[in-house]
C-alpha cells in the first residue's frame, strides 16, 4: 500500500497545475479511456498565447493591429531625423564610385601632344578696325597707306563685307516652303494640303459577323418546325424573284405591242418606222383650183383720246396692284409672330423627320448592304441552302454537301462593304476565225 501511494504522489507532482498563462491544465494525465478525459487533455497554450497578445494590443493601442488602417500604422517621413543627420558623416565626392573610377590613373604615361601658342590678343581685326574708327585714328590700308576716315570705301581702301556675304549659307534655295520663280516670270506656289472630310464609312456602322451561323433548319437532321420555317423563307425569296421576272416580261410585252401599234401593218419592202401615204381612191373628182380668199381686216389707227384712256386704265391697274401688295405686306407684319411659330414648327418637324431617316438608315446599315443598289450593281442577298424532305439524310455518311463556301465568303465581303458589288464577267467565244497564210518560202519544195 505504501509503494502505491508513493507512485501516485510522484505522478501528481509531475503534472503542471497551471499553464504558463495561469489557466488550469491537465495535460499530463496518462489515462485517456473516456471521452471526458480526451476533452480535458487538449493542448490550448498556442491559442491562449494568441488571445493574450491580442488583449495586450487592445490595452496598449486601444484596438488590435488588424483593425488599424494604413494611415494609422505608417507615416511617410519627408523631413528626416535631425539628430540622426548630425551623427552621419558629411557628403564627400571621394566616397562616390564614379569619383573612385575617375581618380584611378594608369601606369602608362599619356601621349604628349604638340603645344600650341596661345595669343594674348583676343581682339579680332574687325573689332580693331571698329575701335580705330570710333577713336578716329589713322588706319593703314594696302601698301601701308594711311586711309582717310572721311573717304572710307573709296579707291583702294578696304570695304566691309556686304549683308549678302554675312548671311551666306542661311538661305536654302531648294526649300519647299519658299516660293520659286520660273524663267517665264510666273510664280509657282506650293500645293495646298486638302483636309480629309470627316465622313463615316458604311463599314463603320455595319455590325454583321464575317461568318453567319446557319439556321437550325439547315441541319442534316433538323426539327420539323425549323425545317418548315426555312422552307417557307426560301419559297418567299424564290417567289419574289419569279414575280420580278414576270413583271419585266410583261413590261417587254407591252413595249412590243406599243411598237407594233405605232408602226401598224407595214409592207415587206418598206423598212420599219417608215410611213407610206395611202393612194386616194376617188381620183375622178376634180381638184378645186380657186379657194375663197378671206379679206384682211385693216388696222384702225387709235385716236389721241383712246391712247389717253388706255394709259389711264393701265395706271389705275398698277395703282390697284400696289395697293393690294401693300395690304398683304401690312397683314404679314401683323401675323409675323404666328408665321414665325409656324416656320419653327415646320423646321422642327423637318429636323425630326431627317433624324428619323438617319436613324432608320443606320439601323438598316447595321444589318448589312444586302439587297441595296450601289452604283450599277446590286448587293446580292445571302443564299438559303435548304433541302426538301425527300433529300434529307438520316446520318452523316449519306450527307450530301450543300452550298458553296467561296460564294458565301464573297457575298459576305460585299454585304460588309469591304469590296464593291460586281457582276460576273463570263468568257465569250471568239467570233473572228483566224486566217492562216502560207509564206512564199514554204511553197517551194525544191
Coordinates of C-alpha atoms in Angstrom, one line a residue:
X1 CA 0.0 0.0 0.0
X2 CA 2.8 2.3 0.8
X3 CA 4.5 1.9 -2.5
X4 CA 1.3 2.6 -4.4
X5 CA 0.7 5.8 -2.6
X6 CA 4.3 7.0 -3.2
X7 CA 3.9 6.4 -7.0
X8 CA 0.7 8.2 -7.2
X9 CA 2.1 11.2 -5.3
X10 CA 5.1 11.4 -7.6
X11 CA 2.9 11.3 -10.7
X12 CA 0.8 14.1 -9.4
X13 CA 3.9 16.1 -8.7
X14 CA 4.9 16.0 -12.3
X15 CA 1.6 17.4 -13.5
X16 CA 1.6 21.1 -14.1
X17 CA -1.2 22.5 -12.0
X18 CA -1.4 25.7 -14.2
X19 CA -0.4 26.7 -17.6
X20 CA 2.1 29.4 -18.4
X21 CA -0.7 32.0 -18.5
X22 CA -2.2 30.9 -15.2
X23 CA -5.1 28.8 -16.5
X24 CA -5.6 25.3 -15.0
X25 CA -4.4 22.4 -17.1
X26 CA -4.4 18.6 -17.1
X27 CA -2.1 17.8 -20.0
X28 CA -0.1 15.2 -18.1
X29 CA -3.0 12.9 -17.4
X30 CA -2.0 9.4 -18.7
X31 CA -5.4 7.8 -18.9
X32 CA -7.5 8.6 -21.9
X33 CA -10.0 5.9 -21.8
X34 CA -13.1 8.1 -21.8
X35 CA -14.3 11.0 -23.9
X36 CA -14.3 13.3 -20.9
X37 CA -10.6 12.6 -20.4
X38 CA -9.9 13.5 -24.0
X39 CA -11.6 16.8 -23.7
X40 CA -9.6 17.8 -20.7
X41 CA -6.2 16.9 -22.2
X42 CA -6.3 19.2 -25.3
X43 CA -3.3 21.5 -25.7
X44 CA -4.6 25.1 -25.9
X45 CA -1.5 27.0 -25.0
X46 CA -0.9 28.4 -28.6
X47 CA -4.5 29.7 -28.7
X48 CA -4.2 31.2 -25.3
X49 CA -1.0 32.9 -26.2
X50 CA -2.5 34.4 -29.3
X51 CA -5.5 35.6 -27.4
X52 CA -3.3 37.1 -24.7
X53 CA -1.3 39.0 -27.4
X54 CA -4.5 40.5 -28.8
X55 CA -5.6 41.6 -25.4
X56 CA -2.2 43.3 -24.8
X57 CA -2.6 45.2 -28.1
X58 CA -6.0 46.4 -27.1
X59 CA -4.7 47.6 -23.7
X60 CA -1.8 49.5 -25.3
X61 CA -3.2 50.8 -28.6
X62 CA -6.9 50.7 -27.9
X63 CA -7.7 48.1 -30.7
X64 CA -6.0 45.3 -32.5
X65 CA -3.5 46.0 -35.3
X66 CA -5.6 44.2 -37.8
X67 CA -8.4 46.8 -37.4
X68 CA -6.0 49.7 -37.9
X69 CA -5.7 51.5 -41.3
X70 CA -2.5 52.0 -43.2
X71 CA -2.5 55.8 -42.4
X72 CA -2.6 54.9 -38.6
X73 CA 0.2 52.4 -38.9
X74 CA 2.6 54.0 -41.3
X75 CA 3.9 57.6 -41.8
X76 CA 5.9 58.9 -44.7
X77 CA 8.8 60.9 -43.3
X78 CA 9.7 63.7 -45.7
X79 CA 11.8 65.7 -43.2
X80 CA 14.1 63.1 -41.6
X81 CA 15.6 62.9 -38.2
X82 CA 17.8 65.9 -37.4
X83 CA 19.8 64.2 -34.7
X84 CA 20.5 61.2 -36.9
X85 CA 21.5 63.5 -39.7
X86 CA 24.1 65.2 -37.4
X87 CA 25.6 61.9 -36.5
X88 CA 26.0 60.7 -40.1
X89 CA 29.3 61.5 -42.0
X90 CA 29.2 64.5 -44.3
X91 CA 28.9 64.1 -48.1
X92 CA 32.2 63.5 -49.8
X93 CA 33.0 63.0 -53.5
X94 CA 35.7 60.6 -52.6
X95 CA 33.1 58.1 -51.4
X96 CA 31.3 58.0 -54.8
X97 CA 32.0 55.1 -57.1
X98 CA 32.3 57.4 -60.1
X99 CA 34.8 59.6 -58.3
X100 CA 36.9 56.5 -57.5
X101 CA 36.9 55.4 -61.1
X102 CA 37.9 58.8 -62.4
X103 CA 40.7 59.1 -59.7
X104 CA 42.3 56.0 -60.9
X105 CA 45.4 56.6 -63.1
X106 CA 47.2 54.2 -65.4
X107 CA 50.8 53.3 -65.0
X108 CA 51.5 54.1 -68.7
X109 CA 52.1 57.8 -69.3
X110 CA 49.8 59.7 -71.6
X111 CA 50.7 60.6 -75.1
X112 CA 52.3 64.0 -75.3
X113 CA 50.5 66.4 -77.7
X114 CA 52.1 69.3 -79.5
X115 CA 51.9 72.5 -77.6
X116 CA 50.2 75.5 -79.4
X117 CA 51.0 79.1 -78.8
X118 CA 48.1 80.9 -77.3
X119 CA 47.8 84.5 -78.5
X120 CA 47.2 87.1 -75.8
X121 CA 45.5 89.4 -78.1
X122 CA 41.8 88.5 -78.1
X123 CA 40.7 91.3 -80.4
X124 CA 39.8 90.4 -84.0
X125 CA 40.7 92.6 -87.0
X126 CA 37.1 93.7 -87.4
X127 CA 36.9 94.8 -83.7
X128 CA 40.2 96.6 -84.0
X129 CA 39.0 98.5 -87.1
X130 CA 35.8 99.4 -85.4
X131 CA 37.7 100.8 -82.3
X132 CA 40.0 102.8 -84.5
X133 CA 37.1 104.2 -86.4
X134 CA 35.4 105.2 -83.2
X135 CA 38.6 106.8 -81.9
X136 CA 39.2 108.5 -85.3
X137 CA 42.8 107.3 -85.5
X138 CA 44.6 106.7 -88.8
X139 CA 44.3 103.2 -90.2
X140 CA 46.6 101.5 -92.6
X141 CA 45.3 100.0 -95.8
X142 CA 47.1 98.2 -98.6
X143 CA 50.8 99.0 -99.0
X144 CA 50.8 100.6 -95.6
X145 CA 48.8 103.6 -96.9
X146 CA 47.0 105.7 -94.4
X147 CA 43.3 105.7 -95.0
X148 CA 41.2 108.8 -94.9
X149 CA 38.3 108.2 -92.4
X150 CA 36.1 110.7 -94.3
X151 CA 36.5 108.7 -97.6
X152 CA 36.1 105.2 -96.2
X153 CA 35.4 102.8 -99.0
X154 CA 36.7 104.9 -101.8
X155 CA 39.7 104.0 -104.0
X156 CA 41.8 101.1 -102.8
X157 CA 40.6 101.3 -99.2
X158 CA 39.1 98.2 -97.5
X159 CA 35.3 97.9 -97.6
X160 CA 33.3 95.9 -95.1
X161 CA 31.5 92.8 -96.2
X162 CA 28.0 93.1 -97.6
X163 CA 24.8 91.9 -96.0
X164 CA 24.6 89.0 -98.5
X165 CA 28.1 87.8 -97.5
X166 CA 27.2 88.0 -93.8
X167 CA 24.0 85.9 -94.4
X168 CA 25.6 83.5 -96.8
X169 CA 24.7 79.8 -96.1
X170 CA 21.5 80.6 -94.3
X171 CA 19.2 80.7 -97.4
X172 CA 18.1 77.4 -98.8
X173 CA 17.3 77.8 -102.5
X174 CA 15.5 74.4 -102.7
X175 CA 13.5 74.7 -99.5
X176 CA 9.9 73.6 -100.1
X177 CA 8.4 76.5 -98.1
X178 CA 9.9 79.2 -100.3
X179 CA 8.1 80.3 -103.5
X180 CA 10.0 79.6 -106.7
X181 CA 10.2 81.9 -109.6
X182 CA 10.1 80.3 -113.0
X183 CA 12.2 81.6 -116.0
X184 CA 9.0 82.9 -117.6
X185 CA 8.3 85.2 -114.6
X186 CA 5.4 83.1 -113.3
X187 CA 5.2 82.3 -109.6
X188 CA 4.6 78.6 -108.7
X189 CA 3.2 78.4 -105.2
X190 CA 3.2 75.3 -103.0
X191 CA 0.3 72.8 -103.4
X192 CA -2.3 73.3 -100.7
X193 CA -3.0 70.4 -98.5
X194 CA -6.5 69.2 -98.7
X195 CA -8.2 68.3 -95.5
X196 CA -9.9 64.9 -95.5
X197 CA -13.7 65.2 -94.9
X198 CA -14.9 63.6 -91.8
X199 CA -17.5 61.3 -93.4
X200 CA -18.3 58.0 -91.8
X201 CA -17.9 54.9 -94.0
X202 CA -20.7 52.4 -94.1
X203 CA -18.4 49.7 -92.9
X204 CA -18.0 51.5 -89.6
X205 CA -21.7 51.1 -88.9
X206 CA -22.3 47.6 -90.2
X207 CA -22.4 45.1 -87.4
X208 CA -22.6 41.8 -89.3
X209 CA -20.3 38.8 -88.4
X210 CA -17.9 37.6 -91.1
X211 CA -19.4 34.0 -90.9
X212 CA -23.1 33.8 -90.3
X213 CA -24.4 30.9 -88.2
X214 CA -26.6 28.7 -90.4
X215 CA -30.2 28.4 -89.2
X216 CA -31.4 25.3 -87.4
X217 CA -33.4 24.1 -90.3
X218 CA -30.3 23.7 -92.5
X219 CA -29.1 20.8 -90.4
X220 CA -28.9 17.3 -91.9
X221 CA -31.5 16.1 -89.3
X222 CA -33.5 19.3 -88.4
X223 CA -36.5 19.8 -86.3
X224 CA -39.8 19.7 -88.2
X225 CA -40.9 23.2 -87.3
X226 CA -37.5 24.8 -88.0
X227 CA -37.2 23.0 -91.4
X228 CA -40.7 24.1 -92.4
X229 CA -39.9 27.8 -91.5
X230 CA -36.7 27.7 -93.5
X231 CA -38.5 26.1 -96.5
X232 CA -41.2 28.9 -96.3
X233 CA -38.5 31.6 -96.2
X234 CA -36.7 30.0 -99.3
X235 CA -40.1 29.9 -101.0
X236 CA -40.8 33.6 -100.4
X237 CA -37.3 34.5 -101.8
X238 CA -37.9 32.5 -105.0
X239 CA -41.4 33.8 -105.4
X240 CA -40.2 37.4 -105.2
X241 CA -37.6 36.6 -107.9
X242 CA -40.2 35.0 -110.1
X243 CA -42.6 37.9 -109.6
X244 CA -39.8 40.3 -110.7
X245 CA -39.1 38.3 -113.8
X246 CA -42.8 38.1 -114.7
X247 CA -43.1 41.9 -114.3
X248 CA -40.1 42.5 -116.6
X249 CA -41.6 40.1 -119.1
X250 CA -44.9 41.9 -119.1
X251 CA -43.2 45.2 -119.4
X252 CA -41.3 44.0 -122.5
X253 CA -44.5 42.6 -123.9
X254 CA -46.2 46.0 -123.6
X255 CA -43.3 47.7 -125.3
X256 CA -43.5 45.3 -128.2
X257 CA -47.3 45.8 -128.5
X258 CA -46.9 49.6 -128.5
X259 CA -44.2 49.3 -131.2
X260 CA -46.5 47.2 -133.4
X261 CA -49.4 49.6 -132.8
X262 CA -47.4 52.7 -133.8
X263 CA -45.9 51.2 -136.9
X264 CA -49.1 49.3 -138.0
X265 CA -49.1 46.8 -140.8
X266 CA -46.0 47.6 -142.9
X267 CA -45.3 46.0 -146.2
X268 CA -42.4 43.7 -146.6
X269 CA -40.4 46.0 -148.9
X270 CA -40.8 49.0 -146.6
X271 CA -38.3 49.5 -143.8
X272 CA -39.6 49.6 -140.2
X273 CA -40.5 53.1 -139.0
X274 CA -41.4 54.5 -142.4
X275 CA -45.0 55.6 -143.0
X276 CA -46.2 55.3 -146.6
X277 CA -49.1 57.6 -147.8
X278 CA -52.2 55.8 -148.9
X279 CA -53.4 56.3 -152.5
X280 CA -56.7 58.1 -152.9
X281 CA -59.4 56.0 -154.5
X282 CA -61.6 58.9 -155.7
X283 CA -59.2 60.1 -158.3
X284 CA -62.0 61.3 -160.7
X285 CA -63.2 64.1 -158.5
X286 CA -61.9 67.5 -159.7
X287 CA -59.4 69.2 -157.5
X288 CA -60.6 72.7 -156.6
X289 CA -58.3 75.3 -158.0
X290 CA -59.8 78.5 -156.7
X291 CA -60.0 78.9 -152.9
X292 CA -62.1 81.5 -151.1
X293 CA -59.7 84.4 -150.1
X294 CA -60.5 85.9 -146.7
X295 CA -60.1 89.7 -146.9
X296 CA -57.6 91.0 -144.3
X297 CA -59.0 93.5 -141.9
X298 CA -57.2 96.8 -142.0
X299 CA -55.7 98.0 -138.8
X300 CA -57.5 101.0 -137.5
X301 CA -55.3 103.8 -136.1
X302 CA -56.2 104.8 -132.5
X303 CA -57.1 108.3 -131.7
X304 CA -55.4 110.5 -129.0
X305 CA -58.4 110.1 -126.7
X306 CA -58.2 106.3 -126.9
X307 CA -54.5 106.3 -126.2
X308 CA -55.0 108.6 -123.2
X309 CA -57.8 106.3 -121.9
X310 CA -55.6 103.2 -122.2
X311 CA -52.8 104.9 -120.3
X312 CA -55.2 105.9 -117.6
X313 CA -56.6 102.4 -117.3
X314 CA -53.0 101.0 -117.1
X315 CA -52.1 103.4 -114.4
X316 CA -55.2 102.6 -112.4
X317 CA -54.5 98.8 -112.6
X318 CA -50.9 99.4 -111.5
X319 CA -52.2 101.5 -108.5
X320 CA -54.6 98.8 -107.5
X321 CA -51.9 96.2 -107.7
X322 CA -49.6 98.3 -105.5
X323 CA -52.4 98.8 -103.0
X324 CA -53.2 95.1 -102.8
X325 CA -49.4 94.4 -102.3
X326 CA -49.2 97.0 -99.5
X327 CA -52.2 95.5 -97.9
X328 CA -50.7 92.0 -98.0
X329 CA -47.4 93.3 -96.5
X330 CA -49.2 95.0 -93.6
X331 CA -51.2 91.8 -93.0
X332 CA -48.0 89.8 -93.0
X333 CA -46.4 92.2 -90.5
X334 CA -49.3 91.8 -88.0
X335 CA -49.1 88.0 -88.4
X336 CA -45.3 87.8 -88.2
X337 CA -45.3 86.0 -84.8
X338 CA -47.7 83.3 -86.0
X339 CA -45.8 82.9 -89.2
X340 CA -42.6 82.6 -87.2
X341 CA -44.1 79.9 -84.9
X342 CA -45.4 78.0 -87.9
X343 CA -42.0 78.2 -89.5
X344 CA -40.3 76.9 -86.3
X345 CA -42.8 74.1 -86.2
X346 CA -42.1 73.2 -89.8
X347 CA -38.4 73.3 -89.4
X348 CA -38.6 71.2 -86.2
X349 CA -40.8 68.7 -88.0
X350 CA -38.3 68.5 -90.9
X351 CA -35.4 68.1 -88.5
X352 CA -37.2 65.3 -86.7
X353 CA -38.0 63.6 -90.0
X354 CA -34.4 63.9 -91.1
X355 CA -33.1 62.4 -87.8
X356 CA -35.7 59.6 -88.1
X357 CA -34.5 58.9 -91.6
X358 CA -30.9 58.8 -90.5
X359 CA -31.7 56.5 -87.6
X360 CA -33.6 54.1 -89.8
X361 CA -30.8 54.2 -92.3
X362 CA -28.2 53.4 -89.6
X363 CA -30.4 50.6 -88.3
X364 CA -30.7 49.2 -91.8
X365 CA -26.9 49.5 -92.3
X366 CA -26.3 47.6 -89.1
X367 CA -27.8 44.5 -90.9
X368 CA -25.5 44.9 -93.9
X369 CA -25.9 46.1 -97.5
X370 CA -27.8 43.0 -98.7
X371 CA -30.4 43.9 -101.3
X372 CA -29.3 47.5 -101.8
X373 CA -28.1 49.0 -105.1
X374 CA -24.6 50.6 -105.1
X375 CA -23.7 52.1 -108.4
X376 CA -24.5 49.9 -111.4
X377 CA -25.0 46.7 -109.5
X378 CA -27.0 45.4 -106.6
X379 CA -25.5 43.7 -103.5
X380 CA -26.7 40.1 -103.5
X381 CA -28.5 38.6 -100.6
X382 CA -27.4 35.5 -98.7
X383 CA -28.3 32.3 -100.4
X384 CA -30.5 30.0 -98.4
X385 CA -29.3 26.4 -98.5
X386 CA -32.1 24.1 -97.6
X387 CA -33.1 20.6 -98.7
X388 CA -36.6 19.3 -99.2
X389 CA -37.9 16.5 -97.1
X390 CA -37.1 13.8 -99.7
X391 CA -33.4 14.8 -99.9
X392 CA -32.8 14.8 -96.2
X393 CA -30.4 12.1 -95.0
X394 CA -30.6 10.2 -91.7
X395 CA -26.9 10.0 -90.9
X396 CA -23.6 11.8 -91.8
X397 CA -22.4 9.1 -94.0
X398 CA -25.1 9.7 -96.6
X399 CA -25.0 13.5 -96.2
X400 CA -24.7 15.5 -99.5
X401 CA -22.8 18.8 -99.4
X402 CA -24.9 21.9 -100.0
X403 CA -23.9 25.4 -100.8
X404 CA -20.6 27.0 -101.8
X405 CA -18.1 28.3 -99.3
X406 CA -16.4 30.6 -101.8
X407 CA -19.7 32.2 -102.9
X408 CA -20.8 32.7 -99.3
X409 CA -17.5 34.4 -98.4
X410 CA -17.6 36.6 -101.5
X411 CA -21.2 37.7 -100.8
X412 CA -20.3 38.4 -97.1
X413 CA -17.5 40.7 -98.2
X414 CA -19.9 42.6 -100.4
X415 CA -22.5 42.9 -97.7
X416 CA -20.0 44.2 -95.2
X417 CA -18.8 47.0 -97.6
X418 CA -15.3 45.6 -97.9
X419 CA -15.5 45.2 -101.6
X420 CA -17.7 46.7 -104.2
X421 CA -20.5 44.7 -105.9
X422 CA -19.6 43.3 -109.3
X423 CA -21.4 41.2 -111.9
X424 CA -19.6 38.1 -113.1
X425 CA -17.9 38.5 -116.5
X426 CA -18.2 35.3 -118.4
X427 CA -15.8 34.5 -121.2
X428 CA -17.3 34.8 -124.7
X429 CA -16.5 32.7 -127.8
X430 CA -14.2 34.1 -130.4
X431 CA -16.2 35.4 -133.3
X432 CA -13.5 36.1 -135.9
X433 CA -11.9 33.0 -137.3
X434 CA -8.1 33.0 -137.6
X435 CA -6.8 33.4 -141.1
X436 CA -3.8 31.2 -142.0
X437 CA -1.3 32.5 -144.5
X438 CA 1.3 30.2 -146.2
X439 CA 4.5 32.0 -146.8
X440 CA 6.2 32.0 -150.1
X441 CA 9.3 30.2 -148.8
X442 CA 7.2 27.2 -147.8
X443 CA 5.6 26.9 -151.3
X444 CA 9.0 25.9 -152.8
X445 CA 9.6 22.3 -152.2
X446 CA 12.8 22.0 -154.3

